[in-house]
XYZ file of C-alpha atoms in Angstrom:
714
model
C 51.348 82.180 125.424
C 52.365 85.823 125.643
C 55.631 84.846 127.309
C 56.364 82.398 124.516
C 55.662 85.060 121.884
C 57.898 87.560 123.705
C 60.725 85.019 123.897
C 60.476 84.346 120.165
C 60.615 88.073 119.349
C 63.600 88.527 121.662
C 65.407 85.583 120.057
C 64.806 87.033 116.578
C 66.168 90.407 117.654
C 69.252 88.839 119.245
C 69.930 86.780 116.107
C 69.680 89.848 113.875
C 71.918 92.109 115.967
C 75.234 90.428 115.005
C 74.274 90.535 111.327
C 73.442 94.212 111.583
C 76.697 94.852 113.376
C 78.803 93.264 110.647
C 80.651 95.802 108.457
C 79.709 96.037 104.786
C 81.809 93.879 102.528
C 83.097 93.944 98.950
C 84.103 91.068 96.691
C 87.219 91.512 94.536
C 88.303 89.050 91.858
C 91.847 88.985 90.495
C 94.346 86.678 88.785
C 97.464 87.870 90.602
C 100.101 85.489 91.922
C 103.312 85.853 93.937
C 104.347 89.347 95.007
C 101.386 90.961 93.260
C 98.918 88.845 95.204
C 100.675 89.476 98.522
C 100.632 93.230 97.927
C 96.918 93.115 97.077
C 96.156 91.169 100.275
C 98.056 93.760 102.301
C 96.124 96.599 100.658
C 92.792 94.876 101.313
C 93.630 94.487 104.999
C 94.758 98.110 105.223
C 91.538 99.344 103.621
C 89.484 97.283 106.036
C 91.343 98.797 109.012
C 91.071 102.357 107.723
C 87.505 102.317 106.358
C 85.787 99.497 108.214
C 84.766 97.682 105.021
C 85.702 94.034 104.611
C 87.249 93.166 101.227
C 86.892 89.531 100.229
C 89.556 88.492 97.712
C 89.169 85.645 95.250
C 92.163 84.678 93.100
C 91.352 82.779 89.908
C 93.616 81.100 87.334
C 94.547 83.508 84.550
C 93.488 81.165 81.750
C 89.952 80.808 83.110
C 89.597 84.307 84.542
C 87.837 86.031 81.648
C 85.479 83.110 81.014
C 84.408 82.981 84.665
C 83.728 86.713 84.706
C 81.606 86.487 81.570
C 79.687 83.563 83.025
C 79.101 84.997 86.520
C 78.675 88.771 86.285
C 75.712 88.934 83.845
C 73.859 86.592 86.208
C 74.603 88.740 89.278
C 76.880 86.095 90.796
C 80.207 87.804 90.214
C 82.316 90.342 92.108
C 81.686 93.973 92.909
C 85.197 94.892 91.770
C 87.675 93.033 89.592
C 91.138 93.640 88.140
C 91.816 92.875 84.500
C 93.579 94.101 81.356
C 92.023 96.988 79.460
C 91.997 95.231 76.076
C 89.104 93.057 77.272
C 86.876 96.065 77.781
C 85.312 95.660 74.357
C 84.225 92.103 75.103
C 83.179 92.962 78.664
C 81.017 95.853 77.443
C 79.359 93.607 74.872
C 78.678 90.898 77.447
C 77.480 93.280 80.180
C 80.368 92.487 82.523
C 81.645 96.025 83.190
C 80.102 99.414 83.950
C 81.525 102.971 83.871
C 83.459 103.802 87.038
C 81.652 107.115 87.584
C 82.929 108.985 90.636
C 85.609 106.318 91.193
C 87.623 108.673 88.972
C 86.400 112.222 89.549
C 87.754 115.071 87.373
C 90.273 116.116 90.014
C 91.943 112.666 89.826
C 92.386 112.572 86.048
C 95.672 114.513 86.032
C 97.236 112.091 88.504
C 97.316 109.176 86.029
C 99.649 108.352 83.174
C 97.974 109.845 80.046
C 98.535 106.741 77.942
C 96.998 104.531 80.610
C 94.085 106.909 80.966
C 93.405 106.821 77.225
C 93.402 103.014 77.296
C 90.472 102.809 79.746
C 88.480 105.608 78.072
C 85.887 104.494 75.537
C 83.211 106.703 73.985
C 84.118 109.509 76.366
C 83.593 107.419 79.526
C 86.063 105.841 81.963
C 85.588 102.096 82.240
C 88.394 101.396 84.679
C 90.780 102.978 87.153
C 94.347 102.367 85.862
C 96.602 100.435 88.213
C 99.697 99.476 86.240
C 101.119 99.200 82.732
C 102.892 96.346 81.005
C 104.739 96.422 77.711
C 107.795 95.020 76.013
C 111.215 96.608 76.441
C 114.832 95.780 75.622
C 116.867 93.692 78.066
C 120.640 94.078 77.663
C 123.083 91.546 79.126
C 125.936 93.691 80.482
C 128.248 90.692 80.650
C 128.135 89.988 76.906
C 130.064 92.424 74.662
C 128.621 93.533 71.343
C 129.711 91.342 68.451
C 130.652 88.374 70.640
C 131.041 85.158 68.593
C 128.353 82.453 68.754
C 125.991 84.911 70.407
C 122.704 86.156 68.993
C 122.588 89.949 68.915
C 118.882 89.747 69.727
C 116.485 87.054 70.938
C 112.720 87.387 71.033
C 109.610 85.466 70.001
C 109.719 86.435 66.345
C 106.645 84.354 65.413
C 104.512 85.873 68.173
C 102.215 88.608 66.781
C 102.305 90.445 70.111
C 106.092 90.806 69.829
C 106.025 91.471 66.098
C 103.597 94.356 66.632
C 106.527 96.389 67.984
C 108.520 95.761 64.802
C 105.458 96.429 62.666
C 104.954 99.834 64.290
C 108.415 100.911 63.110
C 107.244 100.269 59.547
C 104.065 102.272 60.103
C 101.655 99.350 60.279
C 99.238 97.859 62.814
C 97.636 94.459 63.370
C 94.156 95.938 63.465
C 93.169 99.115 61.631
C 91.384 101.880 63.583
C 88.096 100.988 61.857
C 88.370 97.370 63.054
C 89.438 95.904 59.720
C 92.357 93.536 59.265
C 95.596 95.516 59.132
C 98.240 92.883 58.503
C 98.017 92.851 54.711
C 99.485 96.187 53.622
C 102.967 97.103 52.393
C 104.146 97.946 55.911
C 103.245 94.436 57.074
C 104.956 92.897 54.055
C 108.158 94.843 54.654
C 108.170 93.995 58.357
C 107.905 90.226 57.908
C 110.525 90.218 55.147
C 112.806 92.229 57.420
C 112.446 89.692 60.251
C 112.866 86.765 57.840
C 116.140 88.292 56.708
C 117.310 88.590 60.334
C 116.530 84.921 60.935
C 118.379 83.910 57.757
C 121.426 85.886 58.935
C 121.234 84.191 62.371
C 120.891 87.548 64.069
C 117.787 86.296 65.866
C 116.800 82.664 66.585
C 113.990 81.048 64.661
C 111.125 79.098 66.259
C 111.848 80.824 69.561
C 109.350 80.550 72.393
C 109.429 82.281 75.766
C 111.361 79.525 77.537
C 114.044 79.445 74.833
C 114.424 83.240 74.832
C 114.869 83.241 78.599
C 117.429 80.434 78.406
C 119.434 82.137 75.644
C 119.521 85.471 77.449
C 120.261 84.046 80.908
C 123.048 81.818 79.588
C 124.753 84.625 77.664
C 123.963 83.195 74.230
C 121.892 86.277 73.390
C 123.140 89.779 74.138
C 119.724 91.456 74.103
C 116.145 90.316 74.405
C 112.746 91.889 73.831
C 110.434 90.924 76.658
C 108.148 92.248 79.347
C 108.623 92.859 83.094
C 107.666 89.251 83.781
C 111.056 88.108 82.445
C 112.905 89.832 85.301
C 111.305 87.512 87.859
C 112.760 84.448 86.074
C 116.330 85.699 85.625
C 119.037 84.572 88.093
C 120.129 87.197 90.663
C 123.748 86.849 89.537
C 122.959 88.057 85.998
C 124.012 91.660 85.332
C 121.645 93.358 82.943
C 119.697 96.534 82.423
C 116.485 97.467 80.624
C 115.987 100.295 78.148
C 113.327 101.345 75.620
C 113.080 99.454 72.357
C 115.609 100.525 69.720
C 115.269 102.176 66.337
C 114.874 99.941 63.281
C 117.714 100.937 60.953
C 115.745 100.184 57.797
C 113.054 102.744 58.633
C 114.758 105.074 61.104
C 111.745 104.741 63.441
C 111.684 103.501 67.008
C 109.681 100.397 67.794
C 106.465 101.009 69.748
C 105.181 97.949 71.593
C 101.589 97.255 72.483
C 100.638 98.526 75.918
C 98.472 96.624 78.373
C 96.903 98.597 81.200
C 95.724 96.665 84.229
C 92.772 98.443 85.764
C 90.305 97.979 88.562
C 86.854 97.659 87.017
C 83.337 97.648 88.375
C 80.623 95.143 87.628
C 77.151 96.614 86.985
C 76.069 95.665 90.508
C 79.296 97.025 91.986
C 78.975 100.323 90.118
C 75.704 100.943 91.962
C 77.455 100.694 95.341
C 79.240 103.772 96.652
C 81.518 101.519 98.740
C 82.770 99.748 95.592
C 83.413 103.024 93.754
C 85.269 104.455 96.756
C 87.422 101.336 97.049
C 88.278 101.420 93.323
C 89.315 105.054 93.654
C 91.472 104.285 96.705
C 93.093 101.231 95.065
C 94.215 103.347 92.099
C 95.435 106.199 94.302
C 98.993 107.188 95.117
C 99.222 105.471 98.526
C 98.097 102.097 97.199
C 100.244 102.559 94.079
C 103.307 103.037 96.266
C 102.709 99.666 97.922
C 102.159 97.948 94.582
C 105.327 99.475 93.134
C 107.645 98.724 96.053
C 106.331 95.312 97.063
C 104.811 93.914 93.855
C 107.260 95.657 91.468
C 104.429 96.935 89.278
C 104.915 99.768 86.806
C 102.141 101.797 88.397
C 99.997 104.251 86.439
C 99.741 106.788 89.279
C 102.009 109.750 88.534
C 102.433 110.930 92.177
C 103.902 107.528 93.093
C 106.830 108.213 90.753
C 107.853 111.180 92.897
C 108.873 108.745 95.601
C 112.628 107.972 95.344
C 112.025 104.261 96.044
C 109.970 104.016 92.865
C 111.805 106.476 90.639
C 115.145 105.059 91.772
C 114.323 101.508 90.670
C 116.050 101.212 87.258
C 113.840 98.346 86.089
C 110.579 100.134 86.910
C 111.873 103.436 85.535
C 112.824 101.816 82.208
C 109.423 100.185 81.737
C 107.706 103.406 82.800
C 109.624 105.293 80.125
C 108.724 102.615 77.567
C 105.038 102.821 78.533
C 105.006 106.480 77.544
C 106.121 105.461 74.039
C 103.770 102.506 73.558
C 100.472 102.017 71.748
C 97.527 100.842 73.881
C 96.180 97.481 72.818
C 92.935 97.879 70.823
C 89.803 97.068 72.809
C 87.823 96.012 69.742
C 86.117 92.635 70.014
C 87.627 91.822 66.615
C 91.117 91.816 68.118
C 90.612 88.275 69.392
C 90.279 87.035 65.806
C 93.527 88.723 64.660
C 96.176 86.712 66.489
C 95.897 83.318 64.801
C 95.697 84.513 61.147
C 98.665 86.829 61.729
C 100.726 84.123 63.371
C 99.957 81.586 60.644
C 100.847 84.139 57.946
C 104.150 84.979 59.651
C 105.114 81.332 60.033
C 104.445 80.704 56.363
C 106.652 83.652 55.392
C 109.463 82.532 57.698
C 109.320 79.058 56.138
C 110.095 80.658 52.763
C 106.617 80.791 51.218
C 105.418 83.712 49.127
C 104.942 86.604 51.576
C 102.251 88.418 49.620
C 100.182 85.266 49.252
C 100.557 84.393 52.945
C 99.416 87.831 54.108
C 96.434 87.863 51.748
C 95.447 84.393 52.942
C 95.630 85.630 56.541
C 93.146 88.375 55.729
C 90.821 85.859 54.085
C 90.872 83.673 57.193
C 90.229 86.663 59.446
C 87.199 87.647 57.394
C 85.995 84.037 57.286
C 86.160 83.818 61.091
C 84.059 86.997 61.378
C 81.556 86.003 58.726
C 78.055 86.839 59.990
C 75.923 83.885 61.082
C 73.239 82.537 58.765
C 69.792 84.137 58.935
C 67.518 82.651 61.590
C 65.199 80.042 60.111
C 61.706 79.331 61.252
C 61.679 77.177 64.415
C 58.518 75.443 63.214
C 60.231 72.443 61.497
C 62.353 71.733 64.563
C 59.339 72.080 66.843
C 57.330 69.701 64.649
C 60.168 67.170 64.579
C 60.602 67.279 68.353
C 56.842 67.083 68.832
C 56.635 64.051 66.552
C 59.459 62.318 68.427
C 57.816 63.114 71.757
C 54.489 61.752 70.500
C 56.047 58.532 69.226
C 57.885 58.129 72.513
C 54.724 58.715 74.509
C 52.759 56.191 72.432
C 55.502 53.616 72.845
C 55.645 54.235 76.616
C 51.855 53.914 76.967
C 51.770 50.745 74.917
C 54.609 49.305 76.926
C 53.054 50.273 80.244
C 49.739 48.625 79.339
C 51.409 45.264 78.790
C 50.776 42.965 81.799
C 54.252 41.467 81.612
C 55.852 44.925 81.837
C 53.879 45.839 84.956
C 54.869 42.555 86.564
C 58.554 43.104 85.720
C 58.368 46.652 87.070
C 56.973 45.473 90.393
C 59.669 42.820 90.675
C 62.436 45.314 89.864
C 61.555 48.041 92.355
C 64.359 47.062 94.699
C 66.906 47.114 91.878
C 65.684 50.541 90.745
C 66.186 51.913 94.250
C 69.767 50.653 94.234
C 70.663 52.287 90.901
C 68.575 55.460 91.251
C 71.416 57.568 92.656
C 73.795 56.396 89.920
C 71.199 57.179 87.250
C 70.742 60.689 88.649
C 74.516 61.272 88.624
C 74.795 60.063 85.025
C 71.940 62.305 83.936
C 73.420 65.365 85.664
C 77.052 64.822 84.648
C 76.644 63.230 81.206
C 73.178 63.581 79.688
C 72.497 67.215 80.605
C 75.903 68.513 79.347
C 75.385 66.629 76.087
C 71.919 68.106 75.734
C 73.223 71.603 76.538
C 75.940 71.235 73.910
C 73.436 70.054 71.338
C 71.152 73.008 72.078
C 74.085 75.445 71.942
C 74.905 74.209 68.440
C 71.556 75.562 67.266
C 72.539 79.146 68.128
C 75.084 81.697 66.929
C 76.177 85.134 68.083
C 77.401 86.252 71.480
C 76.504 84.885 74.877
C 74.566 88.049 75.676
C 72.768 88.071 72.300
C 72.356 84.490 71.021
C 70.507 84.019 67.760
C 68.719 80.857 66.768
C 70.082 79.493 63.472
C 68.714 75.958 63.592
C 70.947 73.616 61.631
C 72.804 76.541 60.065
C 76.044 75.762 61.915
C 75.957 72.145 60.746
C 75.215 73.230 57.191
C 78.142 75.655 57.248
C 80.497 72.955 58.545
C 79.402 70.293 56.077
C 79.534 72.719 53.123
C 83.000 74.037 54.125
C 81.506 77.501 54.736
C 80.853 77.926 51.034
C 84.398 77.040 49.948
C 85.982 73.968 48.442
C 85.021 70.752 50.230
C 88.659 69.684 50.167
C 90.089 73.154 50.672
C 92.287 74.326 53.513
C 90.672 73.892 56.909
C 87.495 72.226 55.657
C 85.732 69.715 57.888
C 86.402 66.828 55.504
C 90.147 67.455 55.240
C 90.408 67.770 59.017
C 88.391 64.557 59.406
C 90.775 62.704 57.076
C 93.751 63.980 59.080
C 92.028 62.922 62.302
C 91.362 59.415 60.984
C 94.950 59.098 59.744
C 96.206 60.337 63.115
C 94.023 57.830 64.984
C 94.917 54.829 62.803
C 98.670 55.496 63.006
C 98.632 55.942 66.758
C 96.375 53.023 67.656
C 98.339 50.702 65.370
C 101.599 51.660 67.069
C 100.038 51.556 70.531
C 98.707 48.036 70.030
C 101.778 46.739 68.210
C 104.321 48.038 70.719
C 102.096 47.314 73.720
C 101.422 43.689 72.716
C 105.088 43.092 71.858
C 106.301 44.434 75.199
C 103.538 42.616 77.061
C 104.514 39.289 75.511
C 108.197 39.845 76.271
C 107.561 40.868 79.879
C 105.271 37.872 80.465
C 108.049 35.359 79.824
C 108.831 33.468 83.041
C 112.553 33.382 82.322
C 112.972 37.179 82.131
C 114.732 38.768 85.080
C 113.944 42.160 86.643
C 110.459 42.102 85.112
C 109.058 44.303 87.865
C 111.668 46.978 87.241
C 111.028 46.978 83.506
C 107.283 47.234 84.050
C 107.664 50.247 86.322
C 109.979 52.014 83.874
C 107.713 51.322 80.898
C 104.614 52.569 82.715
C 106.249 55.921 83.576
C 105.311 57.601 80.237
C 101.669 56.838 81.025
C 101.973 58.143 84.604
C 103.493 61.516 83.689
C 100.853 64.182 82.806
C 100.398 64.339 79.062
C 100.943 68.104 78.791
C 104.347 67.787 80.513
C 105.401 65.067 78.085
C 104.070 67.029 75.109
C 106.084 70.124 76.026
C 109.226 68.033 76.557
C 108.875 66.378 73.150
C 108.161 69.711 71.491
C 111.483 70.951 72.829
C 113.262 67.858 71.538
C 111.911 68.513 68.034
C 113.099 72.136 67.962
C 114.894 72.948 64.726
C 117.979 74.606 66.244
C 118.230 73.407 69.835
C 116.286 70.126 69.923
C 117.801 66.804 70.980
C 116.453 64.984 67.908
C 118.275 67.253 65.471
C 121.375 67.152 67.669
C 121.429 63.367 67.300
C 120.869 63.643 63.550
C 123.751 66.115 63.250
C 125.984 63.779 65.235
C 125.074 61.012 62.759
C 125.908 63.272 59.826
C 122.299 63.919 58.804
C 121.056 67.413 58.054
C 118.773 68.855 60.784
C 115.070 68.657 60.014
C 112.613 71.513 60.374
C 110.007 69.238 61.892
C 107.049 71.601 61.876
C 107.581 73.029 58.397
C 106.020 70.080 56.526
C 102.878 68.076 57.116
C 104.596 64.678 57.086
C 107.302 65.569 59.599
C 104.923 67.526 61.852
C 102.488 64.592 61.897
C 105.393 62.244 62.609
C 106.434 64.393 65.583
C 102.875 64.304 66.932
C 102.585 60.549 66.404
C 105.937 59.894 68.082
C 104.881 61.891 71.127
C 101.483 60.231 71.418
C 102.974 56.769 70.862
C 105.256 57.370 73.819
C 102.203 58.296 75.876
C 99.909 55.512 74.675
C 101.801 52.221 74.448
C 102.004 51.624 78.251
C 98.200 51.326 78.466
C 98.111 48.619 75.803
C 101.083 46.897 77.452
C 99.288 46.755 80.813
C 96.103 45.420 79.167
C 98.141 42.774 77.326
C 99.890 41.673 80.518
C 96.541 41.267 82.245
C 95.064 39.362 79.305
C 98.031 37.000 79.056
C 97.625 35.939 82.676
C 94.099 34.719 81.874
C 95.245 32.364 79.075
C 95.334 28.785 80.405
C 98.849 27.393 80.415
C 97.469 23.981 79.439
C 96.309 25.285 76.046
C 99.787 26.511 75.157
C 101.379 23.313 76.409
C 98.959 21.231 74.330
C 99.867 23.206 71.221
C 103.564 22.718 71.974
C 103.031 18.970 72.374
C 101.281 18.962 68.982
C 104.489 20.331 67.437
C 103.479 23.968 66.964
C 106.364 26.404 66.776
C 106.548 29.479 69.020
C 105.231 31.711 66.222
C 102.404 29.252 65.451
C 101.437 29.144 69.135
C 101.382 32.954 69.260
C 99.414 33.370 66.024
C 97.002 30.451 66.462
C 96.475 30.414 70.223
C 97.605 33.585 71.966
C 96.264 36.152 69.505
C 92.714 34.691 69.265
C 92.506 34.520 73.059
C 93.785 38.095 73.378
C 91.203 39.559 71.008
C 88.197 39.605 73.384
C 90.234 41.525 75.960
C 92.081 43.800 73.559
C 89.004 44.887 71.586
C 87.538 47.138 74.334
C 91.013 48.574 74.898
C 91.359 49.344 71.184
C 87.944 51.037 71.121
C 88.804 53.086 74.195
C 92.244 53.961 72.806
C 90.687 55.023 69.505
C 88.296 57.390 71.287
C 91.122 58.845 73.375
C 93.371 59.296 70.364
C 90.606 60.761 68.209
C 90.212 63.498 70.855
C 93.875 63.825 71.904
C 93.908 67.600 72.096
C 96.987 68.059 74.304
C 99.553 66.519 71.969
C 98.344 68.192 68.775
C 97.897 71.593 70.400
C 101.157 71.605 72.378
C 103.585 69.797 70.053
C 102.839 70.960 66.514
C 100.165 73.541 67.321
C 98.508 72.567 64.045
C 101.591 73.489 62.046
C 102.290 73.816 59.254
C 99.464 76.250 58.598
C 96.870 74.263 60.529
C 97.252 71.111 58.419
C 97.930 68.842 61.434
C 94.918 70.072 63.390
C 92.397 67.398 64.264
C 88.680 67.923 64.769
C 88.847 68.653 68.484
C 91.669 71.201 68.139
C 89.847 72.859 65.250
C 86.719 73.088 67.408
C 88.818 74.707 70.135
C 90.040 77.361 67.712
C 86.490 78.197 66.653
C 85.481 78.579 70.294
C 88.425 80.574 71.647
C 90.481 82.153 68.863
C 87.983 82.953 66.095
C 85.704 85.512 67.702
C 84.326 83.040 70.264
C 81.895 81.207 68.003
C 80.645 78.839 70.687
C 77.640 77.626 68.683
C 79.830 76.687 65.736
C 82.273 74.885 68.057
C 79.357 73.083 69.736
C 78.212 71.841 66.332
C 81.740 70.490 65.799
C 81.491 68.715 69.159
C 78.155 67.113 68.274
C 79.555 65.860 64.974
C 82.603 64.449 66.773
C 80.297 62.643 69.204
C 78.252 61.138 66.376
C 81.377 60.017 64.500
C 82.838 58.388 67.597
C 79.557 56.716 68.513
C 79.188 55.257 65.014
C 82.859 54.323 64.778
C 82.901 52.601 68.168
C 79.788 50.627 67.300
C 81.212 49.582 63.943
C 84.569 48.627 65.431
C 82.891 46.525 68.104
C 80.794 44.660 65.543
C 83.706 44.088 63.165
C 85.973 42.871 65.945
C 83.444 40.701 67.756
C 82.864 38.183 64.949
C 86.532 37.281 64.310
C 87.090 37.021 68.038
C 84.257 34.493 68.415
C 85.426 32.549 65.379
C 88.946 32.433 66.729
C 87.794 31.322 70.151
C 85.601 28.588 68.717
C 88.397 27.383 66.448
C 90.796 27.234 69.359
C 88.285 25.400 71.503
């Protein structure tokens, strides 16, 4: 017995020795890709060799990066160290994601950082990050295009993008967000700036409706002499293009130089990481001169470490030197949590001005929408009514279950069905976990408002605000009822076209005499096979006002080009055309399958009776197609009702949000209007209820005619 006990103790000691011998480790999250990621991997390996501490890297997609941090770190499941932009510090502080860096930036290190970058990570007298690099807009100049060249834009940039317009706005003395956190895009400086840009577009000195891809294409092809963009543009330009970068120019109307917004990428510490000396030491080392030299030379980052710029390899790089000079004359992006709610109202106001609407009215309306998005949640009601209602439902359910269980027939059926229950138990568990629980979580979320760290129970307050149009006109701009009408119109138009085109093509392709049917089927199914977001972006480009294929065809036919996204009717038509292209193949495939199930004898009997081809189709084929097509129509209606990709990517809700549908409006409340997740969840619950009721109604309405038609045919 003693020998056995000694062996067990020895085995435990041997098993613990390797674990004790392992070096301490750190977890670093980042969203880098390409050269930046490779340089970070090299630095992590170097630190492990030099300090004996393993650094585990986890790269996350940029779009989901912030959300994953906010979900993981407060629950102690996130990283020790993470790299992110400084403008998110306000949100991260509110959500408990970040902690002061402490001795990761001791006083003797302060002078070694770019002052502007240092100011960006300093809040309330504390450092909340160690600056790594800076990013801002600057002026790209195509050296191969002379000034004043014909058919060439003097300047190309994303004029409707508030981030780009902020540089122009600064030359007029304005700002998107005032220092006190109030809306800043409604003063005289803002008015003058948008009128100035509108005049440039009217004179064809800059392109209108320009996105990043178009700006890059114009500059790379020599159709734009200069471009305002960030360091990311350089990676997409061809090596054969001769260009240089310089600070943003002076606006002649004001005599002031443009000052772009500055983003500082910093290494930050989670609350758990800030308590570890290893994490603070690694953050200090990663922001130091040696690591900055690697990031500058291999990742081409505009590093914030001043000693790194004494190296000739860094200072001698003209691209890095130009962006470094521009960073010194840039304004750090505000870290206020209200900044998230600024972008959409500003962009919508600018688009309205550029379409020729009254500028003063558009800017004032933008302020109203900003303030509406930040309206405080309703006061918390008493939870007693909800508790009583849930208790009453639970009691009724319990009484029903007891009464049902006491019935002899039920107990007999239960005993006979035990085998069947065992077969479906795993499927029921999966459905509960993947479907029922998320629906319940969404419904519970809709009863709360406020931030994730400080949720406040508001009961049915979110639903009341939605159904009362937040105290405004029930048929006013952006109200739930107007958006619902647009959504219904969108669904009816699309499903009608899907079914009409799909059935027509299915009938044609089912004809025995048609040749190359297999080839036609493959070609017609391709729109359905291509990812919807790829198709949506392609169609958006085709509808571009200046460079789109649709307007090019209209011009060739002698028709004036159409500004597709300037009017509700044309913007909705562009969305419907795109979604029709995506949706008709599904209905065509369903029709082809349904036609194969129709007995040939029935059609031959009708032909013998003297029925024409149209009479056979209307009196025989259509009634027999209805039972198969009805589920497809219901499914297509649900898909179309929630078709977020097309609406968001093609029209983007333009003009002025009038083509938004319910699901895209819910997205905006969740991610662009101060992250009102409870309000967006209430939208989602209402969408679910509408679809459930609509699907049930459509099934009942369609079932009766289908039966009547089948019986008549029989």
